[in-house]
PDB file of C-alpha atoms in Angstrom:
ATOM      1  CA  GLN A   1     118.401 128.590 111.939  1.00 73.00           C
ATOM      2  CA  LEU A   2     115.019 127.152 112.922  1.00 77.00           C
ATOM      3  CA  PRO A   3     114.062 123.931 114.553  1.00 81.00           C
ATOM      4  CA  THR A   4     113.526 120.725 112.398  1.00 81.00           C
ATOM      5  CA  GLY A   5     110.017 120.464 112.973  1.00 84.00           C
ATOM      6  CA  LEU A   6     109.243 124.351 112.547  1.00 85.00           C
ATOM      7  CA  TYR A   7     110.874 123.974 109.020  1.00 81.00           C
ATOM      8  CA  LYS A   8     108.378 121.025 107.875  1.00 82.00           C
ATOM      9  CA  LYS A   9     105.303 122.975 108.961  1.00 86.00           C
ATOM     10  CA  VAL A  10     106.553 125.910 107.095  1.00 87.00           C
ATOM     11  CA  LEU A  11     107.413 124.248 104.281  1.00 86.00           C
ATOM     12  CA  VAL A  12     104.656 121.598 103.926  1.00 85.00           C
ATOM     13  CA  ILE A  13     101.796 125.110 103.496  1.00 85.00           C
ATOM     14  CA  LEU A  14     104.219 127.529 101.639  1.00 85.00           C
ATOM     15  CA  HIS A  15     103.456 126.794  98.237  1.00 81.00           C
ATOM     16  CA  ASP A  16      99.953 126.781  98.274  1.00 81.00           C
ATOM     17  CA  SER A  17      99.111 129.272 101.321  1.00 85.00           C
ATOM     18  CA  VAL A  18     101.846 131.286 101.549  1.00 84.00           C
ATOM     19  CA  LEU A  19     103.596 131.900  98.123  1.00 85.00           C
ATOM     20  CA  PRO A  20     100.562 132.814  96.106  1.00 84.00           C
ATOM     21  CA  TYR A  21      99.559 135.748  98.629  1.00 87.00           C
ATOM     22  CA  MET A  22     102.425 137.240  98.845  1.00 86.00           C
ATOM     23  CA  ASN A  23     103.464 140.302  96.500  1.00 88.00           C
ATOM     24  CA  GLU A  24     107.040 139.509  95.728  1.00 87.00           C
ATOM     25  CA  PRO A  25     107.188 135.529  96.218  1.00 85.00           C
ATOM     26  CA  THR A  26     110.691 136.035  94.988  1.00 84.00           C
ATOM     27  CA  LEU A  27     111.537 137.179  98.566  1.00 85.00           C
ATOM     28  CA  MET A  28     111.650 133.631  99.350  1.00 86.00           C
ATOM     29  CA  MET A  29     114.131 132.222  97.187  1.00 85.00           C
ATOM     30  CA  ASP A  30     116.761 132.490  99.533  1.00 85.00           C
ATOM     31  CA  PHE A  31     114.710 130.470 102.303  1.00 87.00           C
ATOM     32  CA  LEU A  32     113.694 127.793  99.870  1.00 85.00           C
ATOM     33  CA  THR A  33     117.287 127.586  98.669  1.00 83.00           C
ATOM     34  CA  VAL A  34     118.845 127.060 101.531  1.00 85.00           C
ATOM     35  CA  ALA A  35     116.209 124.601 102.958  1.00 84.00           C
ATOM     36  CA  TYR A  36     116.638 122.772  99.898  1.00 82.00           C
ATOM     37  CA  GLY A  37     120.182 122.532 100.787  1.00 81.00           C
ATOM     38  CA  ILE A  38     119.616 121.037 104.065  1.00 81.00           C
ATOM     39  CA  GLY A  39     119.135 117.236 103.072  1.00 75.00           C
ATOM     40  CA  GLY A  40     116.513 115.013 104.043  1.00 76.00           C
ATOM     41  CA  ALA A  41     112.857 115.779 104.401  1.00 78.00           C
ATOM     42  CA  ILE A  42     113.394 119.291 104.701  1.00 82.00           C
ATOM     43  CA  SER A  43     114.908 119.191 100.910  1.00 82.00           C
ATOM     44  CA  LEU A  44     111.788 117.387  99.874  1.00 81.00           C
ATOM     45  CA  LEU A  45     109.227 119.589 100.803  1.00 82.00           C
ATOM     46  CA  ALA A  46     111.364 122.507  99.680  1.00 83.00           C
ATOM     47  CA  LEU A  47     110.688 121.347  96.095  1.00 83.00           C
ATOM     48  CA  ASN A  48     107.325 122.299  95.804  1.00 82.00           C
ATOM     49  CA  GLY A  49     108.366 125.940  96.610  1.00 85.00           C
ATOM     50  CA  LEU A  50     111.139 125.868  94.537  1.00 84.00           C
ATOM     51  CA  PHE A  51     109.031 124.552  91.785  1.00 82.00           C
ATOM     52  CA  ILE A  52     106.848 127.349  91.858  1.00 84.00           C
ATOM     53  CA  LEU A  53     109.540 130.376  92.080  1.00 84.00           C
ATOM     54  CA  ILE A  54     111.383 128.347  88.859  1.00 81.00           C
ATOM     55  CA  HIS A  55     108.583 127.783  86.810  1.00 78.00           C
ATOM     56  CA  GLN A  56     106.512 130.792  87.292  1.00 81.00           C
ATOM     57  CA  HIS A  57     109.415 133.496  88.519  1.00 81.00           C
ATOM     58  CA  ASN A  58     112.285 132.543  86.588  1.00 79.00           C
ATOM     59  CA  LEU A  59     114.602 131.498  89.484  1.00 78.00           C
ATOM     60  CA  GLU A  60     117.950 130.260  87.946  1.00 78.00           C
ATOM     61  CA  TYR A  61     119.160 127.450  90.275  1.00 76.00           C
ATOM     62  CA  PRO A  62     122.478 126.385  88.571  1.00 75.00           C
ATOM     63  CA  ASP A  63     122.787 122.963  90.389  1.00 80.00           C
ATOM     64  CA  PHE A  64     119.396 122.190  90.709  1.00 83.00           C
ATOM     65  CA  TYR A  65     119.246 118.955  89.040  1.00 86.00           C
ATOM     66  CA  LYS A  66     122.653 117.869  90.880  1.00 86.00           C
ATOM     67  CA  LYS A  67     121.133 118.280  94.097  1.00 85.00           C
ATOM     68  CA  LEU A  68     117.980 116.700  93.070  1.00 87.00           C
ATOM     69  CA  TYR A  69     119.843 113.691  91.811  1.00 89.00           C
ATOM     70  CA  ASN A  70     121.883 113.410  95.394  1.00 87.00           C
ATOM     71  CA  LEU A  71     118.433 113.302  97.489  1.00 85.00           C
ATOM     72  CA  LEU A  72     117.937 110.250  95.971  1.00 88.00           C
ATOM     73  CA  ASP A  73     118.995 107.349  98.485  1.00 87.00           C
ATOM     74  CA  PRO A  74     117.564 104.010  99.901  1.00 87.00           C
ATOM     75  CA  SER A  75     115.106 105.991 102.114  1.00 85.00           C
ATOM     76  CA  ILE A  76     113.445 108.106  99.410  1.00 85.00           C
ATOM     77  CA  TYR A  77     111.335 104.711  99.106  1.00 86.00           C
ATOM     78  CA  HIS A  78     110.081 105.059 102.689  1.00 84.00           C
ATOM     79  CA  VAL A  79     109.443 108.430 103.438  1.00 80.00           C
ATOM     80  CA  LYS A  80     106.416 109.802 104.642  1.00 80.00           C
ATOM     81  CA  TYR A  81     106.617 112.748 101.500  1.00 80.00           C
ATOM     82  CA  ARG A  82     107.210 109.946  98.520  1.00 84.00           C
ATOM     83  CA  ALA A  83     104.268 110.961  96.763  1.00 84.00           C
ATOM     84  CA  ARG A  84     104.728 114.287  96.868  1.00 83.00           C
ATOM     85  CA  PHE A  85     108.623 114.020  96.028  1.00 85.00           C
ATOM     86  CA  PHE A  86     108.129 111.722  92.871  1.00 87.00           C
ATOM     87  CA  HIS A  87     105.228 113.963  91.514  1.00 86.00           C
ATOM     88  CA  LEU A  88     107.864 116.844  91.480  1.00 84.00           C
ATOM     89  CA  THR A  89     110.332 114.579  90.150  1.00 87.00           C
ATOM     90  CA  ASP A  90     107.951 113.603  87.133  1.00 88.00           C
ATOM     91  CA  LEU A  91     107.704 117.458  86.723  1.00 84.00           C
ATOM     92  CA  PHE A  92     111.314 118.437  86.423  1.00 85.00           C
ATOM     93  CA  LEU A  93     112.185 115.025  84.238  1.00 86.00           C
ATOM     94  CA  SER A  94     109.336 116.040  81.684  1.00 84.00           C
ATOM     95  CA  SER A  95     111.252 118.721  79.413  1.00 81.00           C
ATOM     96  CA  SER A  96     112.556 116.798  76.008  1.00 79.00           C
ATOM     97  CA  HIS A  97     115.372 119.558  76.354  1.00 82.00           C
ATOM     98  CA  LEU A  98     117.520 117.490  79.329  1.00 85.00           C
ATOM     99  CA  PRO A  99     120.575 115.662  78.399  1.00 89.00           C
ATOM    100  CA  ALA A 100     120.541 112.073  77.717  1.00 90.00           C
ATOM    101  CA  TYR A 101     123.122 111.641  80.417  1.00 91.00           C
ATOM    102  CA  LEU A 102     121.447 113.252  83.164  1.00 91.00           C
ATOM    103  CA  VAL A 103     118.345 111.468  82.748  1.00 92.00           C
ATOM    104  CA  ALA A 104     120.303 108.041  82.456  1.00 92.00           C
ATOM    105  CA  ALA A 105     121.863 109.187  85.624  1.00 93.00           C
ATOM    106  CA  PHE A 106     118.677 109.248  86.849  1.00 92.00           C
ATOM    107  CA  ILE A 107     116.831 106.114  85.691  1.00 93.00           C
ATOM    108  CA  LYS A 108     120.271 104.316  86.764  1.00 93.00           C
ATOM    109  CA  ARG A 109     120.124 105.547  90.614  1.00 92.00           C
ATOM    110  CA  LEU A 110     116.347 104.697  90.774  1.00 92.00           C
ATOM    111  CA  SER A 111     116.923 101.270  89.313  1.00 92.00           C
ATOM    112  CA  ARG A 112     119.708 100.319  92.095  1.00 92.00           C
ATOM    113  CA  LEU A 113     117.974 101.828  94.702  1.00 91.00           C
ATOM    114  CA  ALA A 114     114.970 100.185  93.466  1.00 91.00           C
ATOM    115  CA  LEU A 115     116.907  96.657  94.418  1.00 91.00           C
ATOM    116  CA  THR A 116     115.763  97.365  98.385  1.00 90.00           C
ATOM    117  CA  ALA A 117     112.803  98.878  97.918  1.00 90.00           C
ATOM    118  CA  PRO A 118     109.193  97.486  99.392  1.00 89.00           C
ATOM    119  CA  PRO A 119     106.490  95.956  96.356  1.00 88.00           C
ATOM    120  CA  GLU A 120     104.501  99.023  96.956  1.00 88.00           C
ATOM    121  CA  ALA A 121     107.104 101.611  95.282  1.00 89.00           C
ATOM    122  CA  LEU A 122     108.620  99.153  93.066  1.00 90.00           C
ATOM    123  CA  LEU A 123     104.863  99.004  91.482  1.00 89.00           C
ATOM    124  CA  MET A 124     105.356 102.971  91.052  1.00 89.00           C
ATOM    125  CA  ILE A 125     109.005 103.225  90.130  1.00 91.00           C
ATOM    126  CA  ILE A 126     108.733 100.785  87.543  1.00 91.00           C
ATOM    127  CA  PRO A 127     106.203 102.558  85.214  1.00 90.00           C
ATOM    128  CA  PHE A 128     107.907 105.802  86.057  1.00 91.00           C
ATOM    129  CA  ILE A 129     111.020 104.800  84.778  1.00 91.00           C
ATOM    130  CA  CYS A 130     109.413 103.607  81.693  1.00 91.00           C
ATOM    131  CA  ASN A 131     107.821 106.952  81.074  1.00 90.00           C
ATOM    132  CA  LEU A 132     111.498 108.603  81.142  1.00 91.00           C
ATOM    133  CA  PHE A 133     112.178 106.003  78.568  1.00 91.00           C
ATOM    134  CA  ARG A 134     109.632 107.051  76.261  1.00 89.00           C
ATOM    135  CA  ARG A 135     110.477 110.941  77.157  1.00 88.00           C
ATOM    136  CA  HIS A 136     114.126 110.404  76.403  1.00 89.00           C
ATOM    137  CA  PRO A 137     114.847 107.546  73.646  1.00 88.00           C
ATOM    138  CA  ALA A 138     118.370 108.039  73.634  1.00 88.00           C
ATOM    139  CA  CYS A 139     118.558 106.329  76.871  1.00 88.00           C
ATOM    140  CA  ARG A 140     116.850 103.131  75.412  1.00 86.00           C
ATOM    141  CA  VAL A 141     120.864 101.940  75.110  1.00 87.00           C
ATOM    142  CA  LEU A 142     120.536 101.015  79.057  1.00 86.00           C
ATOM    143  CA  VAL A 143     117.900  98.628  77.869  1.00 85.00           C
ATOM    144  CA  HIS A 144     118.831  97.292  74.325  1.00 75.00           C
ATOM    145  CA  ARG A 145     122.713  96.606  75.637  1.00 70.00           C
ATOM    146  CA  PRO A 146     123.181  92.581  75.681  1.00 62.00           C
ATOM    147  CA  ALA A 147     126.438  92.890  76.565  1.00 62.00           C
ATOM    148  CA  GLY A 148     126.125  94.319  79.827  1.00 57.00           C
ATOM    149  CA  PRO A 149     128.096  93.732  82.963  1.00 58.00           C
ATOM    150  CA  ALA A 150     128.086  90.041  84.015  1.00 55.00           C
ATOM    151  CA  ASP A 151     127.918  91.124  87.715  1.00 60.00           C
ATOM    152  CA  MET A 152     127.363  94.377  89.996  1.00 64.00           C
ATOM    153  CA  SER A 153     131.552  94.550  90.321  1.00 67.00           C
ATOM    154  CA  GLU A 154     131.774  95.273  86.310  1.00 76.00           C
ATOM    155  CA  ASP A 155     129.119  97.848  86.022  1.00 83.00           C
ATOM    156  CA  PRO A 156     130.684 100.945  84.931  1.00 88.00           C
ATOM    157  CA  TYR A 157     128.254 103.124  86.693  1.00 89.00           C
ATOM    158  CA  VAL A 158     129.095 105.029  90.043  1.00 89.00           C
ATOM    159  CA  MET A 159     126.683 104.920  92.534  1.00 88.00           C
ATOM    160  CA  GLU A 160     128.863 107.337  94.953  1.00 89.00           C
ATOM    161  CA  GLU A 161     129.329 109.878  92.556  1.00 89.00           C
ATOM    162  CA  GLU A 162     127.737 113.100  93.354  1.00 88.00           C
ATOM    163  CA  GLU A 163     127.789 114.613  89.673  1.00 90.00           C
ATOM    164  CA  PRO A 164     125.330 112.962  87.085  1.00 89.00           C
ATOM    165  CA  SER A 165     127.576 113.796  84.455  1.00 89.00           C
ATOM    166  CA  GLU A 166     130.585 111.763  86.071  1.00 90.00           C
ATOM    167  CA  SER A 167     128.535 109.000  86.782  1.00 90.00           C
ATOM    168  CA  ARG A 168     128.988 106.976  83.598  1.00 89.00           C
ATOM    169  CA  ALA A 169     125.356 105.669  83.512  1.00 88.00           C
ATOM    170  CA  LEU A 170     125.159 105.850  79.771  1.00 88.00           C
ATOM    171  CA  GLU A 171     127.759 103.572  79.543  1.00 88.00           C
ATOM    172  CA  SER A 172     125.770 100.922  81.998  1.00 88.00           C
ATOM    173  CA  SER A 173     122.747  98.861  81.778  1.00 87.00           C
ATOM    174  CA  LEU A 174     119.584  98.010  83.602  1.00 87.00           C
ATOM    175  CA  TRP A 175     120.205  94.680  84.998  1.00 88.00           C
ATOM    176  CA  GLU A 176     118.638  95.854  87.958  1.00 89.00           C
ATOM    177  CA  ILE A 177     115.310  95.876  86.474  1.00 89.00           C
ATOM    178  CA  GLN A 178     116.076  92.053  85.086  1.00 87.00           C
ATOM    179  CA  SER A 179     116.918  91.286  88.821  1.00 89.00           C
ATOM    180  CA  LEU A 180     113.191  92.728  89.537  1.00 91.00           C
ATOM    181  CA  GLN A 181     111.741  89.978  87.042  1.00 90.00           C
ATOM    182  CA  ASN A 182     112.408  87.484  89.084  1.00 91.00           C
ATOM    183  CA  HIS A 183     110.836  89.647  92.345  1.00 91.00           C
ATOM    184  CA  TYR A 184     108.640  87.400  94.668  1.00 89.00           C
ATOM    185  CA  HIS A 185     106.052  89.641  94.281  1.00 89.00           C
ATOM    186  CA  PRO A 186     104.118  88.521  90.899  1.00 88.00           C
ATOM    187  CA  ASP A 187     102.903  92.276  90.024  1.00 88.00           C
ATOM    188  CA  VAL A 188     106.315  93.229  90.567  1.00 90.00           C
ATOM    189  CA  ALA A 189     107.699  90.730  88.205  1.00 91.00           C
ATOM    190  CA  LYS A 190     105.150  91.915  85.493  1.00 91.00           C
ATOM    191  CA  ALA A 191     105.584  95.319  85.622  1.00 89.00           C
ATOM    192  CA  ALA A 192     109.498  94.750  85.222  1.00 91.00           C
ATOM    193  CA  ALA A 193     108.893  92.280  82.424  1.00 91.00           C
ATOM    194  CA  VAL A 194     107.325  95.129  80.259  1.00 89.00           C
ATOM    195  CA  LEU A 195     110.673  96.268  79.447  1.00 86.00           C
ATOM    196  CA  ASN A 196     111.456  93.282  78.023  1.00 85.00           C
ATOM    197  CA  GLN A 197     108.902  94.254  74.960  1.00 84.00           C
ATOM    198  CA  THR A 198     108.734  97.558  72.816  1.00 83.00           C
ATOM    199  CA  LEU A 199     107.333 100.057  74.981  1.00 82.00           C
ATOM    200  CA  SER A 200     104.076 101.654  73.878  1.00 82.00           C
ATOM    201  CA  GLU A 201     104.103 105.854  72.893  1.00 81.00           C
ATOM    202  CA  MET A 202     101.436 106.467  75.372  1.00 82.00           C
ATOM    203  CA  GLU A 203     102.846 107.222  78.917  1.00 81.00           C
ATOM    204  CA  ASP A 204     101.384 105.263  81.739  1.00 81.00           C
ATOM    205  CA  ASP A 205      99.474 106.952  84.395  1.00 80.00           C
ATOM    206  CA  ILE A 206     101.242 106.885  87.721  1.00 78.00           C
ATOM    207  CA  SER A 207      99.090 109.166  89.729  1.00 78.00           C
ATOM    208  CA  GLY A 208      97.223 106.331  90.864  1.00 75.00           C
ATOM    209  CA  LEU A 209     100.210 104.596  92.219  1.00 76.00           C
ATOM    210  CA  LEU A 210     101.939 107.721  94.035  1.00 76.00           C
ATOM    211  CA  GLU A 211     100.329 106.444  97.366  1.00 73.00           C
ATOM    212  CA  LEU A 212      99.836 102.968  97.007  1.00 77.00           C
ATOM    213  CA  SER A 213     100.268 101.842 100.572  1.00 78.00           C
ATOM    214  CA  THR A 214     101.406  97.916 102.141  1.00 77.00           C
ATOM    215  CA  TYR A 215      97.651  97.820 103.371  1.00 78.00           C
ATOM    216  CA  GLU A 216      95.938  98.384  99.950  1.00 81.00           C
ATOM    217  CA  LEU A 217      98.254  95.735  98.264  1.00 79.00           C
ATOM    218  CA  PHE A 218      97.861  93.402 100.742  1.00 81.00           C
ATOM    219  CA  ASP A 219      94.290  94.175 100.615  1.00 82.00           C
ATOM    220  CA  LYS A 220      93.802  93.798  96.618  1.00 79.00           C
ATOM    221  CA  GLU A 221      95.465  90.143  97.253  1.00 77.00           C
ATOM    222  CA  VAL A 222      93.436  89.251 100.013  1.00 79.00           C
ATOM    223  CA  LYS A 223      90.126  90.317  97.601  1.00 80.00           C
ATOM    224  CA  LYS A 224      91.424  88.174  94.829  1.00 78.00           C
ATOM    225  CA  LYS A 225      89.090  85.519  93.594  1.00 79.00           C
ATOM    226  CA  ALA A 226      90.469  82.149  94.451  1.00 73.00           C
ATOM    227  CA  VAL A 227      90.995  79.796  91.242  1.00 75.00           C
ATOM    228  CA  ASP A 228      89.402  76.203  91.569  1.00 74.00           C
ATOM    229  CA  VAL A 229      92.659  74.214  90.469  1.00 71.00           C
ATOM    230  CA  PRO A 230      91.227  70.577  89.370  1.00 70.00           C
ATOM    231  CA  LEU A 231      93.470  68.025  91.131  1.00 69.00           C
ATOM    232  CA  GLU A 232      92.161  64.837  89.168  1.00 62.00           C
ATOM    233  CA  PHE A 233      92.264  64.143  85.674  1.00 63.00           C
ATOM    234  CA  GLU A 234      89.832  61.539  85.599  1.00 64.00           C
ATOM    235  CA  GLN A 235      86.460  61.353  87.809  1.00 64.00           C
ATOM    236  CA  VAL A 236      86.868  59.550  91.006  1.00 61.00           C
ATOM    237  CA  ARG A 237      85.296  55.887  91.071  1.00 60.00           C
ATOM    238  CA  GLY A 238      85.019  53.938  94.025  1.00 59.00           C
ATOM    239  CA  LEU A 239      86.839  54.846  97.435  1.00 62.00           C
ATOM    240  CA  PHE A 240      90.785  54.368  96.185  1.00 65.00           C
ATOM    241  CA  GLY A 241      89.410  55.417  92.666  1.00 61.00           C
ATOM    242  CA  LYS A 242      90.812  52.275  91.122  1.00 65.00           C
ATOM    243  CA  LYS A 243      88.694  49.808  88.623  1.00 63.00           C
ATOM    244  CA  ASN A 244      86.928  46.994  89.997  1.00 67.00           C
ATOM    245  CA  ASP A 245      87.539  48.751  93.399  1.00 68.00           C
ATOM    246  CA  ILE A 246      85.881  46.278  96.271  1.00 71.00           C
ATOM    247  CA  PHE A 247      85.525  48.980  98.586  1.00 69.00           C
ATOM    248  CA  ALA A 248      82.775  50.424  96.015  1.00 68.00           C
ATOM    249  CA  GLU A 249      80.518  47.954  97.169  1.00 70.00           C
ATOM    250  CA  HIS A 250      81.042  48.965 100.722  1.00 71.00           C
ATOM    251  CA  PHE A 251      81.477  52.541 100.446  1.00 70.00           C
ATOM    252  CA  SER A 252      80.258  55.540  98.603  1.00 67.00           C
ATOM    253  CA  LEU A 253      81.326  59.069  97.940  1.00 61.00           C
ATOM    254  CA  ASP A 254      78.423  61.235  98.567  1.00 61.00           C
TER     255      ASP A 254
END
């Protein structure tokens, strides 16, 4: 048992400062799998090391996707390591051999959690979800289901279910993204409206959106050029704009 702070310090540098220099990186399997099971930020940080062991050293982790699915909670859009987590999640969900029910469960859970996410996270997660639809066309039934639930209580998706295969995500629809089309931030509403159209074949590049911050979003809005809005259809004549205005004889609009 290590202190939480030490766990974080070790896991932050393990994947690039330790594993590449070990003769047998597989010796770290037990440490990383235990860290992955702790939960919270420690599990997120353990993903980097686990990815290397799975990708390069044939580590088998039967419940890996189940655990990854259960890491998705409301805090995932607010944590310090959000960019790292979604970068790796994007890699883990890139395989075309993943079953449709699993990808649909991730899409549905991310969409449900997006209802309480800040705008900077939404501008990243909506293209992320669109990319999942491009890779896994079988999941598009979530969008092309006009007879979806009338309200949340009728949604067959079971948010509390820990097993993705039992969540009934494929029976549901993405009413959450439709709700975001009425978001107060115009960029979010515009991004969510993309699902109303036929998606292009080329994936969106989300690398520049992973670390988007509230400050950058605000700064972008402030730097927008103001558009002059015409307030009068006809040019003003006289002080009150009336024809034969008696005030026009005594006052001028210079």
